[in-house]
Amino acid sequence: MLKKLKKAALARSLWIYHVAASPCNNCDIEILDLLTPRFDVERFGLLLAASPRHADLLLVTGMVNKKVLDRVLRVYAQIPKPCVVAAVGSCAISGDLFVDSYNFAGPLDKHIPVDVYIGGCPPKPEAMILGVMRAIEKLKKLKDL
Amino acid sequence: MNMSVGWVFFYLLVFPGFLFTSVVGLLYTWVDRKVTARIQFRVGPPLLQPFYDFFKLLGKDTFVPEGAPRSIFLGAPLIGLASVSVLSTVLLVSNLFPGQAFAGDLIVVLYLFAFVPIVLILGASSSSNPISALGASREMSLYLAYELPLLFALATIIVKSGGLLKIGDLLQWQWTNHPFLYSASGALAFVSAFLCMQAKLGFVPFDIAEAEQEIMGGITLEYSGPVLAVLKLTKAMLYFTVSIFLTVFFWGGFRSPREGWYHILGWLKPLAIIVLIILIKNTNPRLRIDQALRFFWSIVLVLSIAGFILATVGL
Ligand code: SF4
């Protein structure tokens, strides 16, 4: 019963913390689009959190390079569990056109567990909303948190 | 006034204390977010959103940063919650049952109001995070800035009523004469107290201590999970309490002895006040800390002193 309440509440109130792990900045701008009147994800209880300690949903954009990897890991460790991680954009999923780069540290899911993949370069805001909805569905299906 | 201990606990914990205030306070934050969203042509969150947020936070982990004294870091928000509960109980009881006020409850209310920033400062500066400490120092300066005008505003209504120190008596005075808001001195006092309360709540343009884009939430930066839930709840309860404070002291209370429609309309007064707060919040940019200090110590202080002088001449 308590677990159910906890899960239901979490699925309805994901606070976003967004890490820019060396993106080209285009994905980040599309993320900010989500909060504009046109898309308004606050309808689903999503809010931008100021600090990783307040967050439930980690959005990582960009190809994770060797320098920024340490920071991504640290931010992930600082998010109170249970939390959801989303890889936003082709860069975070696979490296996109930077796969051959000398400082590419591998796709994001090599380093931290990723729950949803939102593809695109950059993904459209609609695609991101779909991704978040998938994350919420996934949360609801989990047995325990 | 013979109250049994049971009644005192009922007042404190259920109605009109902790439970009632927290539910209404959380609904107030919904009103806040909804009105904000409508101003920005958005749809806004569903009605139960603040409750989802609260229960979600209760179910999450809590971190205590390395080097932070556990007891102070985790205890400070609880003290804040307790003091806001007592504060709202005193204010609401003195309006619902004016006979049960005790002498000098006005002073108690003032002290309890001071508790919230003090607790925030304590928690933030014990978190061993430099950015939190920056937030704490800003909160402290802001507190020093708005406390003096607030005292003058209250002194104004005390002088106006001829030296009454009980909230119940002040209400009685307003019911037999007129609400303080409807006189020149009272209106000035109301405006300055209103601005002070905006700063007390930490809302734009005075959200300098939290400044999300700049110092990542400042005083609340290191808090997570259930402790953050307590902080958010305290904020929500304070929101409700502030609107009650302003109606009780300046606008004749939300409940008056007159019966009929007036009775129901009275409950709309606090709502009108928070809509005003939200409008100010949404149409102003954040000030810097030095600008806020100058604003309170020049404009607001002069306003409140002017009100005080008008009250001494009897206007
Ligand atoms: S996925 Fe495309 S838009 Fe997004 S950061 Fe990479 S290159 Fe930029």
Short mmCIF file of C-alpha atoms and ligand atoms in Angstrom, two decimals:
data_model
loop_
_atom_site.label_atom_id
_atom_site.label_comp_id
_atom_site.label_asym_id
_atom_site.label_seq_id
_atom_site.Cartn_x
_atom_site.Cartn_y
_atom_site.Cartn_z
CA MET A 1 0.00 0.00 0.00
CA LEU A 2 2.69 2.42 1.04
CA LYS A 3 4.87 1.25 -1.83
CA LYS A 4 2.00 1.83 -4.23
CA LEU A 5 1.48 5.37 -2.98
CA LYS A 6 5.17 6.03 -3.26
CA LYS A 7 5.29 4.74 -6.82
CA ALA A 8 2.16 6.60 -7.89
CA ALA A 9 3.49 9.82 -6.43
CA LEU A 10 6.89 9.39 -8.06
CA ALA A 11 5.35 8.72 -11.46
CA ARG A 12 3.36 11.94 -11.23
CA SER A 13 6.08 14.23 -10.03
CA LEU A 14 9.40 13.75 -11.76
CA TRP A 15 11.73 16.66 -11.20
CA ILE A 16 14.28 17.08 -13.93
CA TYR A 17 17.97 17.68 -13.57
CA HIS A 18 19.72 18.13 -16.81
CA VAL A 19 23.39 17.44 -17.41
CA ALA A 20 25.05 18.82 -20.49
CA ALA A 21 27.84 16.30 -21.11
CA SER A 22 29.54 18.11 -23.98
CA PRO A 23 26.58 18.42 -26.33
CA CYS A 24 26.43 20.80 -29.26
CA ASN A 25 23.84 22.62 -27.12
CA ASN A 26 21.01 21.94 -29.48
CA CYS A 27 19.53 19.15 -27.39
CA ASP A 28 19.56 21.44 -24.33
CA ILE A 29 17.62 24.11 -26.14
CA GLU A 30 15.05 21.52 -27.15
CA ILE A 31 14.77 20.44 -23.50
CA LEU A 32 14.00 24.02 -22.50
CA ASP A 33 11.27 23.98 -25.14
CA LEU A 34 9.44 21.47 -22.98
CA LEU A 35 8.68 24.16 -20.42
CA THR A 36 7.28 26.67 -22.88
CA PRO A 37 3.54 27.29 -23.20
CA ARG A 38 3.36 25.15 -26.33
CA PHE A 39 4.45 21.92 -24.64
CA ASP A 40 4.17 22.72 -20.90
CA VAL A 41 5.30 19.50 -19.25
CA GLU A 42 4.28 20.91 -15.85
CA ARG A 43 0.92 19.38 -16.81
CA PHE A 44 2.46 16.02 -15.95
CA GLY A 45 4.16 17.30 -12.83
CA LEU A 46 7.58 17.70 -14.41
CA LEU A 47 9.65 20.56 -13.07
CA LEU A 48 13.22 21.70 -13.53
CA ALA A 49 15.08 21.10 -10.28
CA ALA A 50 17.80 23.45 -9.14
CA SER A 51 20.11 20.88 -7.61
CA PRO A 52 20.71 17.18 -8.34
CA ARG A 53 19.64 16.42 -4.77
CA HIS A 54 16.09 17.47 -5.61
CA ALA A 55 15.89 15.55 -8.87
CA ASP A 56 14.23 12.30 -9.91
CA LEU A 57 14.83 12.36 -13.64
CA LEU A 58 18.32 12.83 -15.02
CA LEU A 59 18.52 13.99 -18.60
CA VAL A 60 21.96 13.57 -20.14
CA THR A 61 22.67 15.24 -23.46
CA GLY A 62 25.74 15.13 -25.63
CA MET A 63 28.50 12.66 -26.22
CA VAL A 64 30.09 11.81 -22.90
CA ASN A 65 33.80 12.56 -23.23
CA LYS A 66 36.62 11.50 -20.96
CA LYS A 67 36.78 14.79 -19.10
CA VAL A 68 33.10 15.13 -18.37
CA LEU A 69 32.54 11.45 -17.52
CA ASP A 70 33.69 11.92 -13.94
CA ARG A 71 31.13 14.74 -13.45
CA VAL A 72 28.33 12.70 -14.94
CA LEU A 73 29.09 9.85 -12.56
CA ARG A 74 29.21 12.25 -9.62
CA VAL A 75 25.91 13.89 -10.49
CA TYR A 76 24.34 10.45 -10.88
CA ALA A 77 25.63 9.45 -7.46
CA GLN A 78 24.18 12.61 -5.94
CA ILE A 79 20.62 11.98 -7.07
CA PRO A 80 18.58 10.38 -4.30
CA LYS A 81 17.27 7.02 -5.44
CA PRO A 82 14.86 5.92 -6.85
CA CYS A 83 15.54 7.89 -10.00
CA VAL A 84 15.18 7.60 -13.76
CA VAL A 85 17.90 8.29 -16.30
CA ALA A 86 17.21 9.32 -19.88
CA ALA A 87 19.77 9.58 -22.65
CA VAL A 88 18.67 12.48 -24.83
CA GLY A 89 19.87 12.74 -28.40
CA SER A 90 21.89 10.46 -30.62
CA CYS A 91 25.11 11.69 -29.02
CA ALA A 92 24.31 10.30 -25.59
CA ILE A 93 22.89 7.09 -27.03
CA SER A 94 25.65 6.21 -29.43
CA GLY A 95 28.10 9.02 -29.96
CA ASP A 96 26.46 10.12 -33.19
CA LEU A 97 29.02 11.69 -35.51
CA PHE A 98 31.63 11.84 -32.78
CA VAL A 99 32.10 8.06 -32.43
CA ASP A 100 35.60 8.24 -33.80
CA SER A 101 36.65 11.13 -31.61
CA TYR A 102 39.81 10.60 -29.56
CA ASN A 103 38.13 11.59 -26.29
CA PHE A 104 34.81 9.80 -26.69
CA ALA A 105 34.24 7.78 -23.54
CA GLY A 106 31.64 5.43 -24.95
CA PRO A 107 27.85 5.63 -24.96
CA LEU A 108 26.14 6.72 -21.76
CA ASP A 109 24.71 3.29 -20.90
CA LYS A 110 28.22 1.95 -20.63
CA HIS A 111 28.68 4.05 -17.48
CA ILE A 112 25.32 4.47 -15.75
CA PRO A 113 22.06 2.51 -16.10
CA VAL A 114 19.83 4.24 -18.66
CA ASP A 115 16.06 3.75 -18.53
CA VAL A 116 14.85 5.53 -21.64
CA TYR A 117 16.52 6.43 -24.91
CA ILE A 118 15.25 9.45 -26.76
CA GLY A 119 16.69 9.44 -30.24
CA GLY A 120 17.10 12.31 -32.66
CA CYS A 121 19.61 14.98 -33.45
CA PRO A 122 18.15 16.87 -31.69
CA PRO A 123 15.00 14.98 -30.64
CA LYS A 124 11.79 16.92 -31.13
CA PRO A 125 10.06 18.02 -27.92
CA GLU A 126 7.21 15.66 -28.79
CA ALA A 127 9.71 12.80 -28.84
CA MET A 128 10.98 13.85 -25.43
CA ILE A 129 7.48 13.93 -24.00
CA LEU A 130 6.97 10.45 -25.41
CA GLY A 131 10.22 9.33 -23.81
CA VAL A 132 9.20 10.71 -20.45
CA MET A 133 5.84 8.98 -20.72
CA ARG A 134 7.71 5.74 -21.42
CA ALA A 135 9.79 6.33 -18.31
CA ILE A 136 6.63 6.86 -16.27
CA GLU A 137 5.11 3.65 -17.62
CA LYS A 138 8.29 1.80 -16.82
CA LEU A 139 8.21 3.15 -13.29
CA LYS A 140 4.65 1.99 -12.85
CA LYS A 141 5.55 -1.53 -13.96
CA LEU A 142 8.44 -1.90 -11.57
CA LYS A 143 7.74 -4.35 -8.73
CA ASP A 144 9.54 -2.45 -6.04
CA LEU A 145 11.60 0.69 -6.04
CA MET B 1 -10.44 30.47 29.10
CA ASN B 2 -10.32 26.96 30.47
CA MET B 3 -8.92 24.68 27.85
CA SER B 4 -8.17 21.09 28.60
CA VAL B 5 -4.91 19.66 27.40
CA GLY B 6 -6.75 17.52 24.87
CA TRP B 7 -8.24 20.55 23.18
CA VAL B 8 -4.87 22.23 23.03
CA PHE B 9 -3.45 19.22 21.22
CA PHE B 10 -6.45 19.10 18.93
CA TYR B 11 -5.98 22.78 18.07
CA LEU B 12 -2.28 22.31 17.50
CA LEU B 13 -2.28 19.11 15.50
CA VAL B 14 -5.59 18.90 13.66
CA PHE B 15 -7.65 22.04 13.39
CA PRO B 16 -6.62 24.80 12.86
CA GLY B 17 -3.04 23.77 13.45
CA PHE B 18 -0.77 21.37 11.66
CA LEU B 19 -3.11 19.22 9.54
CA PHE B 20 -5.50 21.94 8.39
CA THR B 21 -2.73 24.42 7.67
CA SER B 22 -0.65 21.94 5.74
CA VAL B 23 -3.52 20.81 3.54
CA VAL B 24 -4.63 24.38 2.82
CA GLY B 25 -1.01 25.47 2.39
CA LEU B 26 -0.36 22.77 -0.19
CA LEU B 27 -3.53 23.80 -2.02
CA TYR B 28 -2.22 27.37 -1.93
CA THR B 29 0.95 26.27 -3.69
CA TRP B 30 -1.27 24.70 -6.32
CA VAL B 31 -3.12 28.00 -6.74
CA ASP B 32 0.27 29.66 -7.04
CA ARG B 33 1.50 27.31 -9.74
CA LYS B 34 -1.80 27.31 -11.60
CA VAL B 35 -2.15 31.09 -11.67
CA THR B 36 1.49 31.40 -12.71
CA ALA B 37 0.87 28.93 -15.51
CA ARG B 38 -2.23 30.77 -16.67
CA ILE B 39 -0.34 34.07 -16.69
CA GLN B 40 2.20 32.42 -18.97
CA PHE B 41 -0.56 30.90 -21.16
CA ARG B 42 0.22 27.39 -19.98
CA VAL B 43 -2.13 24.73 -18.66
CA GLY B 44 -0.43 24.16 -15.33
CA PRO B 45 -0.30 21.22 -12.93
CA PRO B 46 -3.31 19.19 -11.71
CA LEU B 47 -4.97 19.99 -8.40
CA LEU B 48 -3.25 17.27 -6.41
CA GLN B 49 0.23 18.05 -7.73
CA PRO B 50 1.64 19.47 -4.45
CA PHE B 51 0.48 16.32 -2.65
CA TYR B 52 2.18 14.08 -5.23
CA ASP B 53 5.35 16.11 -4.80
CA PHE B 54 5.17 15.81 -1.05
CA PHE B 55 4.60 12.05 -0.96
CA LYS B 56 7.20 11.47 -3.62
CA LEU B 57 9.79 13.29 -1.55
CA LEU B 58 8.82 11.25 1.50
CA GLY B 59 9.71 8.09 -0.41
CA LYS B 60 13.17 9.11 -1.48
CA ASP B 61 16.63 8.78 0.03
CA THR B 62 18.14 11.50 2.17
CA PHE B 63 21.76 12.55 2.01
CA VAL B 64 23.57 14.17 4.87
CA PRO B 65 26.61 15.87 3.40
CA GLU B 66 30.01 14.90 4.70
CA GLY B 67 31.09 17.22 7.51
CA ALA B 68 27.61 18.44 8.35
CA PRO B 69 26.45 18.00 11.96
CA ARG B 70 23.59 15.52 11.61
CA SER B 71 21.43 16.83 14.41
CA ILE B 72 21.43 20.47 13.29
CA PHE B 73 21.18 19.71 9.60
CA LEU B 74 18.22 17.37 9.99
CA GLY B 75 16.70 19.02 13.06
CA ALA B 76 16.47 22.57 11.78
CA PRO B 77 13.65 21.94 9.27
CA LEU B 78 11.64 20.13 11.96
CA ILE B 79 11.89 23.12 14.28
CA GLY B 80 10.73 25.31 11.41
CA LEU B 81 7.73 23.07 10.81
CA ALA B 82 6.81 23.08 14.49
CA SER B 83 7.04 26.85 14.78
CA VAL B 84 4.89 27.45 11.71
CA SER B 85 2.26 25.06 13.09
CA VAL B 86 2.13 26.95 16.37
CA LEU B 87 2.08 30.25 14.52
CA SER B 88 -0.88 29.31 12.36
CA THR B 89 -2.71 27.90 15.38
CA VAL B 90 -2.30 31.13 17.33
CA LEU B 91 -3.42 33.28 14.41
CA LEU B 92 -6.39 31.16 13.41
CA VAL B 93 -7.63 30.44 16.92
CA SER B 94 -7.51 34.11 17.83
CA ASN B 95 -9.73 34.87 14.86
CA LEU B 96 -12.12 31.94 15.19
CA PHE B 97 -12.54 32.25 18.95
CA PRO B 98 -11.44 35.81 19.82
CA GLY B 99 -12.07 35.18 23.51
CA GLN B 100 -9.28 32.64 23.80
CA ALA B 101 -6.39 34.95 22.97
CA PHE B 102 -3.73 35.35 25.63
CA ALA B 103 -1.99 38.58 26.59
CA GLY B 104 0.91 39.45 24.36
CA ASP B 105 0.20 36.88 21.67
CA LEU B 106 1.18 39.53 19.16
CA ILE B 107 4.75 39.36 20.43
CA VAL B 108 4.68 35.57 20.26
CA VAL B 109 3.54 35.75 16.65
CA LEU B 110 6.40 38.09 15.82
CA TYR B 111 8.96 35.74 17.37
CA LEU B 112 7.52 32.70 15.66
CA PHE B 113 7.69 34.51 12.35
CA ALA B 114 11.35 35.20 13.01
CA PHE B 115 11.96 31.50 13.59
CA VAL B 116 11.54 30.44 9.99
CA PRO B 117 14.45 32.40 8.46
CA ILE B 118 16.61 31.58 11.49
CA VAL B 119 16.00 27.87 11.02
CA LEU B 120 16.73 28.10 7.31
CA ILE B 121 19.96 29.95 8.00
CA LEU B 122 20.94 27.36 10.59
CA GLY B 123 20.28 24.41 8.31
CA ALA B 124 21.95 25.94 5.29
CA SER B 125 25.08 27.06 7.08
CA SER B 126 25.48 23.68 8.76
CA SER B 127 25.40 21.88 5.42
CA SER B 128 29.12 22.51 4.76
CA ASN B 129 28.36 23.60 1.23
CA PRO B 130 29.78 27.00 0.27
CA ILE B 131 26.89 27.79 -2.05
CA SER B 132 24.37 27.00 0.67
CA ALA B 133 26.35 29.23 2.99
CA LEU B 134 26.09 32.00 0.42
CA GLY B 135 22.33 31.48 0.40
CA ALA B 136 22.30 31.60 4.19
CA SER B 137 24.20 34.89 4.29
CA ARG B 138 21.78 36.38 1.78
CA GLU B 139 18.82 35.18 3.81
CA MET B 140 20.35 36.84 6.84
CA SER B 141 20.81 40.19 5.10
CA LEU B 142 17.30 39.99 3.76
CA TYR B 143 15.95 39.26 7.22
CA LEU B 144 17.74 42.31 8.61
CA ALA B 145 16.34 44.34 5.74
CA TYR B 146 12.64 43.57 6.19
CA GLU B 147 12.39 43.14 9.94
CA LEU B 148 12.46 46.84 10.84
CA PRO B 149 9.70 47.98 8.42
CA LEU B 150 7.60 45.05 9.60
CA LEU B 151 7.96 46.14 13.22
CA PHE B 152 7.00 49.69 12.32
CA ALA B 153 3.96 48.43 10.44
CA LEU B 154 2.79 46.51 13.49
CA ALA B 155 3.60 49.43 15.77
CA THR B 156 1.38 51.55 13.55
CA ILE B 157 -1.70 49.45 14.14
CA ILE B 158 -0.95 49.15 17.84
CA VAL B 159 -0.75 52.93 18.17
CA LYS B 160 -3.84 53.34 16.02
CA SER B 161 -5.85 51.03 18.25
CA GLY B 162 -4.63 52.80 21.38
CA GLY B 163 -2.08 50.28 22.61
CA LEU B 164 -3.78 46.91 22.25
CA LEU B 165 -1.41 43.94 22.33
CA LYS B 166 -3.85 41.06 22.02
CA ILE B 167 -4.79 39.83 18.57
CA GLY B 168 -8.34 39.28 19.77
CA ASP B 169 -8.60 42.87 20.99
CA LEU B 170 -7.14 44.21 17.77
CA LEU B 171 -9.78 42.28 15.86
CA GLN B 172 -12.50 43.57 18.18
CA TRP B 173 -11.29 47.12 17.55
CA GLN B 174 -11.46 46.56 13.80
CA TRP B 175 -14.96 45.14 14.08
CA THR B 176 -16.31 48.04 16.13
CA ASN B 177 -14.51 50.75 14.14
CA HIS B 178 -13.12 49.81 10.74
CA PRO B 179 -10.35 47.54 9.40
CA PHE B 180 -6.97 49.26 9.66
CA LEU B 181 -6.55 48.96 5.91
CA TYR B 182 -9.25 51.58 5.37
CA SER B 183 -7.35 54.39 7.07
CA ALA B 184 -4.36 56.30 5.70
CA SER B 185 -1.88 55.06 8.26
CA GLY B 186 -3.20 51.51 8.13
CA ALA B 187 -2.97 51.40 4.35
CA LEU B 188 0.68 52.49 4.47
CA ALA B 189 1.38 49.89 7.15
CA PHE B 190 -0.36 47.24 5.07
CA VAL B 191 1.68 48.00 1.98
CA SER B 192 4.96 47.81 3.85
CA ALA B 193 3.97 44.66 5.77
CA PHE B 194 2.86 43.10 2.50
CA LEU B 195 6.23 43.73 0.88
CA CYS B 196 8.01 42.39 3.97
CA MET B 197 5.93 39.23 3.78
CA GLN B 198 6.80 38.77 0.13
CA ALA B 199 10.43 38.78 1.21
CA LYS B 200 9.72 36.54 4.16
CA LEU B 201 8.24 33.96 1.81
CA GLY B 202 11.29 34.25 -0.41
CA PHE B 203 9.30 35.01 -3.54
CA VAL B 204 10.39 36.92 -6.59
CA PRO B 205 11.59 39.71 -6.56
CA PHE B 206 13.10 38.75 -3.20
CA ASP B 207 14.03 35.13 -3.84
CA ILE B 208 17.68 36.09 -3.65
CA ALA B 209 18.52 33.43 -1.08
CA GLU B 210 17.21 30.64 -3.28
CA ALA B 211 17.99 32.02 -6.75
CA GLU B 212 17.72 28.73 -8.61
CA GLN B 213 19.50 29.81 -11.77
CA GLU B 214 22.30 31.44 -9.85
CA ILE B 215 23.08 29.52 -6.66
CA MET B 216 21.09 26.34 -7.34
CA GLY B 217 18.46 26.72 -4.67
CA GLY B 218 20.88 28.21 -2.11
CA ILE B 219 19.49 27.40 1.31
CA THR B 220 17.68 24.26 0.17
CA LEU B 221 20.50 23.05 -2.06
CA GLU B 222 21.77 20.22 0.13
CA TYR B 223 18.42 18.92 1.30
CA SER B 224 16.88 15.85 -0.29
CA GLY B 225 14.10 13.35 0.30
CA PRO B 226 11.88 13.58 3.39
CA VAL B 227 13.78 16.55 4.86
CA LEU B 228 13.20 18.48 1.67
CA ALA B 229 9.54 17.48 1.94
CA VAL B 230 9.46 19.02 5.42
CA LEU B 231 11.04 22.21 4.09
CA LYS B 232 8.54 22.42 1.23
CA LEU B 233 5.68 21.81 3.63
CA THR B 234 6.96 24.54 5.94
CA LYS B 235 7.06 26.93 3.01
CA ALA B 236 3.52 25.99 2.00
CA MET B 237 2.21 26.44 5.53
CA LEU B 238 4.00 29.74 5.83
CA TYR B 239 2.30 30.82 2.61
CA PHE B 240 -1.12 30.24 4.14
CA THR B 241 -0.11 31.74 7.47
CA VAL B 242 1.15 34.93 5.85
CA SER B 243 -2.15 35.51 4.10
CA ILE B 244 -3.98 34.95 7.40
CA PHE B 245 -1.57 37.28 9.18
CA LEU B 246 -2.24 40.11 6.74
CA THR B 247 -6.02 39.64 6.86
CA VAL B 248 -6.16 39.41 10.64
CA PHE B 249 -3.99 42.42 11.35
CA PHE B 250 -5.00 44.78 8.60
CA TRP B 251 -8.22 43.64 6.99
CA GLY B 252 -10.45 42.78 9.92
CA GLY B 253 -9.90 39.02 9.88
CA PHE B 254 -11.47 36.36 7.73
CA ARG B 255 -14.32 35.81 10.12
CA SER B 256 -16.30 38.62 11.68
CA PRO B 257 -19.25 38.57 14.06
CA ARG B 258 -21.51 39.79 11.28
CA GLU B 259 -23.51 36.90 9.86
CA GLY B 260 -24.68 36.06 6.39
CA TRP B 261 -22.80 36.34 3.11
CA TYR B 262 -20.13 38.45 4.66
CA HIS B 263 -19.09 35.38 6.55
CA ILE B 264 -18.22 33.39 3.45
CA LEU B 265 -16.74 36.36 1.65
CA GLY B 266 -14.34 36.75 4.56
CA TRP B 267 -12.56 33.53 3.59
CA LEU B 268 -11.87 35.03 0.19
CA LYS B 269 -9.72 37.78 1.69
CA PRO B 270 -6.62 35.58 2.20
CA LEU B 271 -7.11 34.25 -1.32
CA ALA B 272 -7.22 37.79 -2.70
CA ILE B 273 -3.99 38.53 -0.88
CA ILE B 274 -2.16 35.56 -2.33
CA VAL B 275 -3.36 36.36 -5.83
CA LEU B 276 -1.80 39.79 -5.34
CA ILE B 277 1.40 38.10 -4.14
CA ILE B 278 1.43 35.85 -7.21
CA LEU B 279 0.89 38.78 -9.55
CA ILE B 280 3.83 40.66 -8.05
CA LYS B 281 5.86 37.48 -8.23
CA ASN B 282 5.19 37.02 -11.91
CA THR B 283 5.72 40.55 -13.10
CA ASN B 284 9.04 41.35 -11.48
CA PRO B 285 12.63 40.28 -12.03
CA ARG B 286 14.81 39.15 -9.15
CA LEU B 287 16.67 41.92 -7.33
CA ARG B 288 20.28 41.73 -6.24
CA ILE B 289 20.83 41.55 -2.50
CA ASP B 290 22.14 45.13 -2.30
CA GLN B 291 19.17 46.40 -4.30
CA ALA B 292 16.79 44.58 -1.95
CA LEU B 293 18.52 46.07 1.09
CA ARG B 294 18.32 49.55 -0.37
CA PHE B 295 14.67 49.02 -1.31
CA PHE B 296 13.66 47.98 2.19
CA TRP B 297 15.75 50.47 4.07
CA SER B 298 14.79 53.46 1.97
CA ILE B 299 11.38 53.11 0.36
CA VAL B 300 9.62 50.57 2.57
CA LEU B 301 11.06 51.90 5.81
CA VAL B 302 10.04 55.46 4.93
CA LEU B 303 6.56 54.22 4.03
CA SER B 304 6.13 52.40 7.31
CA ILE B 305 7.50 55.29 9.39
CA ALA B 306 5.17 57.66 7.55
CA GLY B 307 2.31 55.35 8.48
CA PHE B 308 3.48 55.33 12.09
CA ILE B 309 3.59 59.11 12.25
CA LEU B 310 0.14 59.38 10.69
CA ALA B 311 -1.14 56.94 13.32
CA THR B 312 0.25 59.03 16.16
CA VAL B 313 -1.69 62.03 14.85
CA GLY B 314 -4.73 59.83 14.67
CA LEU B 315 -5.26 59.51 10.90
S1 SF4 C 1 22.39 14.65 -30.57
FE1 SF4 C 1 22.69 16.17 -32.16
S2 SF4 C 1 21.69 17.99 -31.35
FE2 SF4 C 1 22.00 16.62 -29.65
S3 SF4 C 1 23.95 17.22 -28.75
FE3 SF4 C 1 24.38 15.60 -30.23
S4 SF4 C 1 24.88 16.66 -32.10
FE4 SF4 C 1 23.84 18.13 -30.80
#
